[in-house]
Amino acid sequence: MLSIKNLHMNFGSLEVLKGIDLNIEKGKVVVVIGPSGSGKTTLLRCLNVLETPSKGQLSINNQDIDFSKKITRKDISAIRGQTGMVFQTYNLFPHLTALENVMEGPVTVQKQDKKKARPKAVELLTKVGLGDKLDYYPFQLSGGQQQRVGIARALAMNPEVILFDEPTSSLDPELVGEVLQVMKQLAQEGMTMIVVTHEMNFARDVADEVLFMDGGHILERGHPEDVFSHPENERTKQFLNLLSE
């Protein structure tokens, strides 16, 4: 369903991703962990072509792109049509209501009629527990509510896979649970998800596979119980030991 081969990403002379290979089956939840600067967020941004990799191949739902060749807007649009992205900071349009934020993508990008887009947006906001906040502007919502609008906005594009970039890192601790609960619900419904997070309990409970990244490489991958309880790579052990202190 999603496949990347030999993915490299350079920022000038700095090599951030150093030959990533990854295959993810439809309906699976993959959680990516690792220290800051390990390449986790860059990997997600490459999967959505918010960053253009230096080389490598990416395929999502039979939409293929080879970064060693010239990339066109059509190529990028084809990949982005398969993915939704939920960011660390909510990135909502401040001048639009929650409902309008969720409708914006289908109307502007997919050229849907507003009358068609509105019921779906209402349904999605209700799904994430915000059916009573349709006409609220971002400044009237808590951080957790704004992030749930962000999730509804990503779902509105009917993506094959949703990419979560540390979706709870900007939230007060008491608001983290409401966002994780929505993500757990999506996982139970079979949504394909790649989640960069420091929420290790979420990774243990929800992930089908955990990847540990450091230095632009995937150093370890496996079932959550294996990675957390019996890591094989020394760097993984060091990282997890620091978290448990």
Backbone as numpy.savetxt, mean C-alpha at the origin, in Angstrom:
# Nx Ny Nz CAx CAy CAz Cx Cy Cz
-0.14 -13.00 -10.23 -0.97 -11.80 -10.23 -0.10 -10.55 -10.23
0.87 -10.50 -9.27 1.86 -9.42 -9.26 3.24 -10.04 -9.28
4.08 -9.55 -10.16 5.42 -10.10 -10.28 6.42 -8.98 -10.57
7.52 -8.98 -9.84 8.63 -8.08 -10.18 9.90 -8.90 -10.29
10.72 -8.52 -11.26 11.96 -9.24 -11.52 13.12 -8.26 -11.62
14.14 -8.51 -10.80 15.40 -7.77 -10.86 15.18 -6.26 -10.83
14.35 -5.81 -9.88 13.99 -4.40 -9.80 15.10 -3.61 -9.10
15.58 -2.59 -9.79 16.61 -1.70 -9.24 16.08 -0.27 -9.24
16.46 0.49 -8.22 16.10 1.89 -8.16 17.27 2.69 -7.65
17.72 3.64 -8.47 18.83 4.52 -8.10 18.32 5.95 -7.98
18.81 6.64 -6.96 18.65 8.08 -6.86 20.04 8.68 -7.01
20.37 9.06 -8.26 21.75 9.49 -8.52 22.68 8.32 -8.32
23.70 8.50 -7.49 24.67 7.43 -7.24 24.21 6.49 -6.12
23.09 6.81 -5.48 22.59 5.99 -4.37 21.67 4.90 -4.91
22.05 3.66 -4.68 21.23 2.52 -5.10 20.34 2.11 -3.94
19.03 2.33 -4.10 18.08 2.11 -3.00 17.47 0.70 -3.07
17.18 0.23 -4.26 16.71 -1.14 -4.46 17.74 -1.87 -5.31
18.10 -3.07 -4.89 19.25 -3.75 -5.48 18.89 -5.13 -6.02
17.92 -5.13 -6.93 17.57 -6.39 -7.57 16.51 -7.16 -6.81
15.30 -6.58 -6.70 14.21 -7.21 -5.96 13.43 -8.15 -6.88
13.21 -9.37 -6.41 12.36 -10.35 -7.09 11.21 -10.70 -6.15
10.00 -10.68 -6.68 8.85 -10.92 -5.82 7.66 -11.36 -6.64
6.96 -12.37 -6.15 5.70 -12.82 -6.76 4.64 -12.88 -5.68
3.48 -12.32 -5.96 2.38 -12.30 -5.00 1.12 -12.81 -5.68
0.48 -13.78 -5.06 -0.75 -14.35 -5.61 -1.95 -13.48 -5.26
-2.96 -13.57 -6.08 -4.19 -12.81 -5.87 -4.79 -13.19 -4.51
-5.24 -12.16 -3.77 -5.90 -12.39 -2.50 -4.96 -12.53 -1.31
-3.66 -12.43 -1.54 -2.70 -12.57 -0.45 -2.38 -11.22 0.17
-2.01 -11.27 1.45 -1.57 -10.08 2.18 -0.09 -10.25 2.49
0.72 -9.36 1.96 2.16 -9.38 2.19 2.53 -8.15 3.01
3.18 -8.36 4.15 3.61 -7.27 5.00 5.13 -7.13 4.89
5.57 -5.90 4.67 7.00 -5.61 4.51 7.47 -4.87 5.76
8.49 -5.43 6.42 9.05 -4.80 7.61 10.53 -4.54 7.38
11.11 -3.73 8.25 12.54 -3.43 8.15 12.83 -2.05 8.68
14.09 -1.73 8.88 14.47 -0.43 9.44 14.23 0.70 8.46
14.21 1.93 8.97 14.10 3.10 8.11 15.26 3.12 7.13
14.95 3.50 5.89 16.00 3.57 4.87 16.31 2.25 4.20
15.50 1.23 4.46 15.79 -0.09 3.88 15.27 -0.24 2.46
14.40 0.68 2.02 13.87 0.61 0.66 12.41 0.22 0.60
11.75 0.10 1.76 10.36 -0.39 1.79 9.42 0.55 1.04
9.45 1.84 1.39 8.55 2.80 0.75 8.90 2.96 -0.72
10.18 2.96 -1.04 10.59 3.07 -2.44 10.03 1.91 -3.25
10.04 0.71 -2.67 9.47 -0.45 -3.36 8.01 -0.21 -3.69
7.23 0.26 -2.72 5.82 0.52 -2.98 5.64 1.57 -4.07
6.43 2.64 -3.99 6.30 3.72 -4.97 6.68 3.25 -6.37
7.58 2.30 -6.46 7.92 1.73 -7.77 6.78 0.87 -8.31
6.09 0.16 -7.42 4.98 -0.69 -7.85 3.83 0.13 -8.39
3.72 1.39 -7.94 2.68 2.29 -8.43 3.24 3.27 -9.46
4.51 3.12 -9.80 5.25 3.96 -10.73 5.18 5.44 -10.32
5.10 5.69 -9.01 5.33 7.05 -8.52 6.83 7.36 -8.59
7.64 6.33 -8.55 9.06 6.41 -8.88 9.29 5.46 -10.04
10.13 5.86 -10.97 10.43 5.01 -12.12 11.71 4.24 -11.87
11.63 2.92 -11.72 12.83 2.13 -11.44 13.89 2.29 -12.53
15.13 2.03 -12.14 16.24 2.14 -13.08 16.24 1.00 -14.07
15.83 -0.19 -13.59 15.67 -1.33 -14.48 14.87 -2.40 -13.77
14.42 -3.37 -14.53 13.62 -4.44 -13.98 12.28 -4.54 -14.69
11.53 -5.58 -14.37 10.22 -5.81 -14.98 9.15 -5.86 -13.89
7.98 -5.35 -14.22 6.84 -5.35 -13.32 5.61 -5.82 -14.09
4.87 -6.74 -13.49 3.63 -7.22 -14.10 2.55 -7.28 -13.02
1.41 -6.64 -13.30 0.27 -6.69 -12.39 -0.96 -7.05 -13.22
-1.53 -8.22 -12.91 -2.76 -8.64 -13.59 -2.62 -8.57 -15.11
-1.49 -9.08 -15.60 -1.18 -9.15 -17.04 -0.90 -7.79 -17.69
-0.74 -6.75 -16.89 -0.24 -5.48 -17.39 1.26 -5.46 -17.12
2.06 -5.42 -18.20 3.51 -5.58 -18.08 4.23 -4.28 -18.42
5.35 -4.08 -17.72 6.18 -2.91 -18.00 7.64 -3.30 -17.78
8.49 -2.94 -18.74 9.93 -3.23 -18.69 10.66 -1.90 -18.54
11.26 -1.68 -17.39 11.86 -0.38 -17.10 13.20 -0.17 -17.78
13.71 -1.19 -18.46 14.93 -1.01 -19.24 14.62 -0.36 -20.59
13.33 -0.25 -20.91 12.90 0.37 -22.16 12.23 1.72 -21.86
11.94 2.46 -22.90 11.28 3.75 -22.71 9.86 3.53 -22.20
9.52 4.27 -21.13 8.22 4.13 -20.50 7.30 5.25 -20.98
6.11 4.87 -21.39 5.14 5.86 -21.88 4.08 6.13 -20.82
3.35 7.21 -21.00 2.24 7.51 -20.09 1.20 6.39 -20.11
1.03 5.79 -21.27 0.09 4.68 -21.38 0.53 3.51 -20.52
1.84 3.22 -20.51 2.37 2.15 -19.66 2.08 2.44 -18.19
2.36 3.67 -17.79 2.17 4.05 -16.38 0.69 3.98 -16.00
-0.17 4.49 -16.87 -1.61 4.47 -16.59 -2.13 3.05 -16.47
-1.59 2.15 -17.30 -2.04 0.75 -17.27 -1.72 0.11 -15.92
-0.52 0.39 -15.38 -0.14 -0.15 -14.07 -0.94 0.52 -12.96
-1.05 1.83 -13.02 -1.79 2.54 -11.96 -3.26 2.16 -11.93
-3.78 1.75 -13.08 -5.16 1.29 -13.12 -5.39 0.01 -12.35
-4.29 -0.68 -12.01 -4.39 -1.93 -11.27 -4.13 -1.75 -9.77
-3.65 -0.57 -9.37 -3.20 -0.38 -7.99 -3.91 0.79 -7.32
-4.07 0.66 -6.02 -4.49 1.78 -5.19 -3.41 2.02 -4.16
-3.26 3.25 -3.71 -2.18 3.60 -2.78 -2.77 4.34 -1.59
-2.40 3.90 -0.40 -2.77 4.58 0.84 -1.47 5.06 1.49
-1.38 6.37 1.69 -0.12 6.99 2.09 -0.02 7.16 3.61
1.20 7.49 4.07 1.42 7.77 5.49 0.58 8.97 5.93
0.69 10.05 5.16 -0.15 11.21 5.41 -1.30 11.14 4.42
-2.44 11.63 4.82 -3.69 11.23 4.19 -3.86 11.75 2.76
-3.21 12.90 2.47 -3.23 13.42 1.09 -4.64 13.64 0.56
-5.57 13.99 1.44 -6.92 14.32 0.98 -6.94 15.75 0.44
-7.85 16.01 -0.48 -8.03 17.37 -0.96 -8.78 18.17 0.10
-8.17 19.21 0.67 -8.78 19.90 1.80 -10.07 20.63 1.46
-10.24 20.99 0.18 -11.42 21.74 -0.22 -12.58 20.85 -0.64
-12.39 19.52 -0.55 -13.45 18.59 -0.93 -13.93 17.83 0.31
-15.21 17.49 0.33 -15.76 16.68 1.41 -15.22 15.25 1.30
-15.50 14.45 2.34 -15.12 13.04 2.30 -15.70 12.37 1.07
-16.98 12.62 0.80 -17.63 12.03 -0.36 -16.97 12.48 -1.66
-16.70 13.76 -1.77 -16.09 14.29 -2.99 -14.67 13.76 -3.17
-13.93 13.58 -2.07 -12.60 13.00 -2.16 -12.63 11.59 -2.75
-13.61 10.80 -2.31 -13.70 9.43 -2.79 -14.19 9.39 -4.24
-15.03 10.32 -4.62 -15.54 10.37 -6.00 -14.52 10.90 -6.99
-13.53 11.64 -6.52 -12.63 12.39 -7.40 -11.93 11.49 -8.42
-11.37 10.36 -7.98 -10.65 9.48 -8.90 -11.54 8.90 -9.98
-12.65 8.26 -9.61 -13.53 7.71 -10.64 -14.03 8.77 -11.63
-14.33 9.98 -11.14 -14.86 11.02 -12.02 -13.77 11.62 -12.90
-12.63 11.94 -12.28 -11.57 12.65 -13.01 -10.72 11.72 -13.86
-10.33 10.57 -13.28 -9.42 9.66 -13.98 -10.18 8.68 -14.86
-11.21 8.06 -14.29 -11.95 7.04 -15.03 -13.13 7.62 -15.83
-13.35 8.94 -15.70 -14.39 9.64 -16.47 -15.79 9.11 -16.21
-16.02 8.67 -14.98 -17.37 8.22 -14.63 -18.29 9.42 -14.45
-19.55 9.21 -14.74 -20.56 10.22 -14.45 -20.72 10.34 -12.94
-20.88 11.56 -12.44 -21.00 11.76 -10.99 -22.18 10.99 -10.40
-23.26 10.88 -11.17 -24.43 10.15 -10.67 -24.12 8.67 -10.47
-23.18 8.13 -11.27 -22.76 6.74 -11.12 -21.74 6.60 -10.00
-20.85 7.57 -9.89 -19.77 7.48 -8.90 -20.27 7.69 -7.47
-21.30 8.50 -7.30 -21.74 8.86 -5.95 -22.23 7.65 -5.12
-23.12 6.79 -5.64 -23.57 5.66 -4.81 -22.43 4.74 -4.38
-21.48 4.52 -5.27 -20.32 3.67 -4.93 -19.49 4.33 -3.84
-19.30 5.65 -3.92 -18.53 6.36 -2.90 -19.23 6.29 -1.55
-20.55 6.45 -1.55 -21.33 6.34 -0.31 -21.17 4.94 0.27
-21.26 3.94 -0.58 -21.11 2.54 -0.14 -19.75 2.30 0.51
-18.70 2.85 -0.10 -17.34 2.62 0.42 -17.11 3.36 1.73
-17.61 4.59 1.82 -17.46 5.33 3.07 -18.25 4.64 4.20
-19.39 4.09 3.86 -20.15 3.33 4.85 -19.37 2.08 5.27
-18.73 1.45 4.32 -17.93 0.25 4.57 -16.82 0.51 5.58
-16.20 1.69 5.50 -15.10 2.02 6.42 -15.60 2.76 7.66
-16.92 2.75 7.86 -17.49 3.31 9.08 -17.70 4.80 9.08
-17.80 5.39 7.90 -17.94 6.85 7.81 -19.19 7.26 7.04
-20.20 6.42 7.08 -21.43 6.74 6.37 -22.12 7.99 6.89
-21.79 8.38 8.13 -22.38 9.59 8.71 -21.49 10.81 8.57
-20.40 10.67 7.80 -19.45 11.78 7.67 -19.26 12.18 6.20
-20.24 11.87 5.36 -20.09 12.10 3.92 -19.77 13.55 3.59
-20.38 14.48 4.28 -20.25 15.90 3.94 -19.25 16.64 4.82
-18.44 15.87 5.56 -17.42 16.49 6.40 -16.17 16.76 5.56
-15.54 17.89 5.83 -14.25 18.21 5.20 -13.12 17.60 6.03
-11.94 17.40 5.42 -10.85 16.77 6.16 -10.55 17.40 7.52
-10.62 18.74 7.61 -10.29 19.39 8.88 -11.30 19.06 9.98
-12.45 18.54 9.59 -13.48 18.18 10.57 -13.36 16.72 11.02
-12.40 16.00 10.47 -12.24 14.57 10.76 -10.97 14.33 11.54
-10.98 13.29 12.37 -9.77 12.88 13.07 -8.79 12.26 12.07
-7.57 12.05 12.53 -6.57 11.42 11.66 -7.00 10.03 11.21
-7.55 9.25 12.15 -8.01 7.92 11.78 -9.14 7.95 10.78
-10.05 8.91 10.93 -11.14 9.05 9.96 -10.61 9.47 8.60
-9.65 10.40 8.60 -9.07 10.82 7.31 -8.39 9.65 6.61
-7.70 8.81 7.38 -7.03 7.67 6.76 -8.04 6.67 6.22
-9.18 6.54 6.90 -10.22 5.65 6.38 -10.84 6.21 5.11
-10.95 7.53 5.01 -11.36 8.14 3.73 -10.33 7.79 2.65
-9.05 7.84 3.02 -8.00 7.48 2.07 -8.13 6.05 1.57
-8.50 5.14 2.47 -8.70 3.75 2.07 -9.91 3.63 1.13
-11.00 4.32 1.47 -12.18 4.31 0.60 -11.85 4.89 -0.77
-11.05 5.94 -0.78 -10.64 6.55 -2.05 -9.85 5.56 -2.91
-8.94 4.79 -2.28 -8.19 3.80 -3.04 -9.11 2.71 -3.58
-10.06 2.26 -2.77 -10.99 1.21 -3.20 -11.90 1.67 -4.33
-12.17 2.97 -4.40 -13.09 3.50 -5.41 -12.59 3.27 -6.84
-11.29 3.06 -6.97 -10.73 2.85 -8.31 -10.75 1.37 -8.73
-11.36 0.53 -7.88 -11.44 -0.92 -8.16 -10.08 -1.53 -8.47
-9.10 -1.34 -7.59 -7.75 -1.85 -7.88 -7.66 -3.36 -7.68
-6.69 -3.96 -8.33 -6.38 -5.36 -8.10 -5.56 -5.54 -6.84
-4.77 -4.54 -6.50 -3.91 -4.61 -5.31 -3.87 -3.23 -4.67
-3.90 -3.19 -3.32 -3.75 -1.94 -2.61 -2.41 -1.92 -1.90
-1.70 -0.82 -2.04 -0.39 -0.62 -1.44 -0.56 0.32 -0.24
-0.18 -0.13 0.93 -0.29 0.66 2.16 1.11 1.05 2.62
1.38 2.34 2.67 2.70 2.82 3.10 2.60 3.36 4.53
2.88 2.49 5.49 2.84 2.85 6.91 1.58 3.67 7.23
0.41 3.09 6.99 -0.84 3.86 7.07 -1.20 4.35 8.46
-0.55 3.81 9.51 -0.89 4.24 10.86 0.21 5.07 11.51
1.29 5.35 10.80 2.46 5.98 11.43 2.19 7.42 11.86
1.23 8.08 11.23 0.94 9.48 11.57 -0.20 9.62 12.57
-0.71 8.49 13.07 -1.88 8.53 13.93 -1.52 8.48 15.41
-2.35 9.13 16.23 -2.25 8.94 17.66 -2.56 7.48 17.99
-1.93 6.93 19.03 -2.08 5.50 19.33 -3.53 5.03 19.42
-4.42 5.86 19.99 -5.80 5.40 20.17 -6.57 5.34 18.85
-6.02 5.90 17.78 -6.70 5.89 16.49 -6.19 4.79 15.56
-5.10 4.14 15.95 -4.49 3.13 15.09 -5.44 1.96 14.86
-6.12 1.53 15.93 -6.95 0.34 15.85 -8.06 0.43 14.82
-8.67 1.62 14.68 -9.80 1.75 13.75 -9.35 1.58 12.31
-8.12 2.01 11.99 -7.60 1.84 10.63 -7.20 0.39 10.39
-6.53 -0.22 11.38 -6.13 -1.62 11.23 -7.34 -2.54 11.10
-8.44 -2.19 11.77 -9.64 -3.02 11.68 -10.20 -3.02 10.26
-10.19 -1.86 9.62 -10.65 -1.78 8.22 -9.74 -2.62 7.32
-8.43 -2.55 7.58 -7.49 -3.32 6.76 -7.69 -4.83 6.97
-7.95 -5.23 8.21 -8.21 -6.64 8.48 -9.47 -7.10 7.74
-10.48 -6.25 7.71 -11.71 -6.59 7.00 -11.44 -6.78 5.51
-10.63 -5.90 4.93 -10.29 -6.03 3.51 -9.56 -7.34 3.25
-8.65 -7.70 4.16 -7.90 -8.95 4.01 -8.84 -10.14 4.05
-9.79 -10.11 4.97 -10.76 -11.21 5.08 -11.62 -11.33 3.83
-11.83 -10.20 3.14 -12.65 -10.20 1.93 -11.86 -10.60 0.68
-10.54 -10.84 0.86 -9.73 -11.33 -0.25 -9.03 -10.27 -1.07
-8.91 -9.05 -0.53 -8.19 -8.00 -1.24 -6.69 -8.30 -1.22
-6.05 -8.21 -2.36 -4.60 -8.34 -2.41 -3.97 -7.07 -1.86
-3.08 -7.22 -0.88 -2.53 -6.07 -0.18 -1.03 -6.24 0.04
-0.30 -5.14 -0.14 1.11 -5.07 0.26 1.20 -3.94 1.27
1.63 -4.27 2.47 1.57 -3.33 3.58 2.96 -3.12 4.17
3.44 -1.90 4.11 4.64 -1.51 4.84 4.19 -0.98 6.19
4.66 -1.59 7.26 4.17 -1.19 8.58 5.15 -1.56 9.67
5.02 -0.87 10.81 5.73 -1.24 12.03 4.78 -1.91 13.02
3.54 -2.18 12.60 2.56 -2.83 13.46 2.76 -4.34 13.38
3.61 -4.86 14.27 4.00 -6.26 14.19 2.85 -7.20 14.54
1.96 -6.79 15.43 0.81 -7.64 15.74 -0.09 -7.81 14.53
-0.26 -6.72 13.78 -1.04 -6.80 12.54 -0.38 -7.79 11.58
0.94 -7.69 11.45 1.67 -8.60 10.56 1.48 -10.05 10.98
1.57 -10.31 12.27 1.40 -11.68 12.78 -0.01 -12.20 12.50
-1.00 -11.34 12.71 -2.39 -11.78 12.65 -2.96 -11.88 11.24
-2.49 -11.02 10.35 -3.17 -10.85 9.07 -2.34 -11.31 7.86
-1.02 -11.18 7.94 -0.18 -11.44 6.76 -0.17 -12.91 6.37
-0.18 -13.16 5.08 0.12 -14.49 4.55 1.62 -14.70 4.47
2.33 -13.58 4.26 3.80 -13.65 4.14 4.38 -12.35 4.65
5.50 -12.46 5.34 6.24 -11.29 5.83 7.58 -11.23 5.11
7.91 -10.02 4.62 9.22 -9.78 4.01 10.01 -8.87 4.93
11.27 -9.21 5.17 12.17 -8.32 5.90 13.16 -7.72 4.92
13.18 -6.38 4.85 14.08 -5.67 3.94 15.14 -4.90 4.71
16.31 -4.85 4.14 17.37 -3.98 4.65 18.38 -3.77 3.53
18.88 -2.54 3.43 19.91 -2.23 2.44 19.51 -2.46 1.01
18.19 -2.33 0.73 17.73 -2.49 -0.65 17.54 -3.92 -1.10
17.62 -4.87 -0.15 17.42 -6.29 -0.46 16.29 -6.85 0.40
15.65 -7.90 -0.11 14.78 -8.72 0.73 15.68 -9.79 1.33
15.92 -9.68 2.65 16.84 -10.59 3.31 16.16 -11.85 3.83
14.86 -11.74 4.09 14.14 -12.91 4.61 12.67 -12.76 4.26
12.04 -13.89 4.03 10.61 -13.90 3.73 10.04 -15.23 4.17
8.78 -15.20 4.59 8.16 -16.45 5.02 6.88 -16.20 5.76
6.30 -17.27 6.29 5.09 -17.17 7.10 5.41 -16.34 8.34
4.45 -15.53 8.80 4.73 -14.68 9.96 5.31 -15.42 11.16
4.78 -16.59 11.47 5.27 -17.33 12.64 6.74 -17.71 12.46
7.12 -18.07 11.24 8.52 -18.44 10.99 9.44 -17.24 11.09
9.03 -16.11 10.50 9.89 -14.93 10.49 10.03 -14.34 11.89
8.93 -14.26 12.62 8.97 -13.62 13.94 9.53 -14.54 15.03
9.24 -15.82 14.95 9.66 -16.73 16.02 10.95 -17.49 15.71
11.23 -17.68 14.42 12.42 -18.45 14.06 13.15 -17.82 12.87
13.51 -16.54 12.98 14.22 -15.91 11.85 15.55 -16.58 11.59
15.88 -16.68 10.32 17.13 -17.33 9.93 18.26 -16.34 9.68
17.90 -15.15 9.18 18.92 -14.16 8.86 19.32 -13.39 10.12
20.61 -13.18 10.31 21.09 -12.49 11.51 20.58 -11.06 11.60
20.47 -10.40 10.46 20.00 -9.02 10.47 18.53 -8.97 10.89
17.74 -9.95 10.45 16.34 -10.02 10.89 16.28 -10.21 12.40
17.11 -11.09 12.93 17.14 -11.33 14.38 17.46 -10.04 15.13
18.46 -9.30 14.66 18.85 -8.05 15.32 17.68 -7.06 15.33
17.02 -6.92 14.19 15.92 -5.98 14.07 14.78 -6.35 15.02
14.38 -7.61 15.05 13.28 -8.04 15.89 13.65 -7.95 17.37
14.90 -8.22 17.70 15.34 -8.10 19.09 15.25 -6.66 19.57
15.59 -5.70 18.70 15.49 -4.30 19.07 14.04 -3.90 19.32
13.12 -4.45 18.52 11.71 -4.13 18.69 11.16 -4.67 20.01
11.71 -5.78 20.47 11.19 -6.42 21.67 11.78 -5.87 22.96
12.79 -5.00 22.84 13.43 -4.44 24.04 12.56 -3.38 24.69
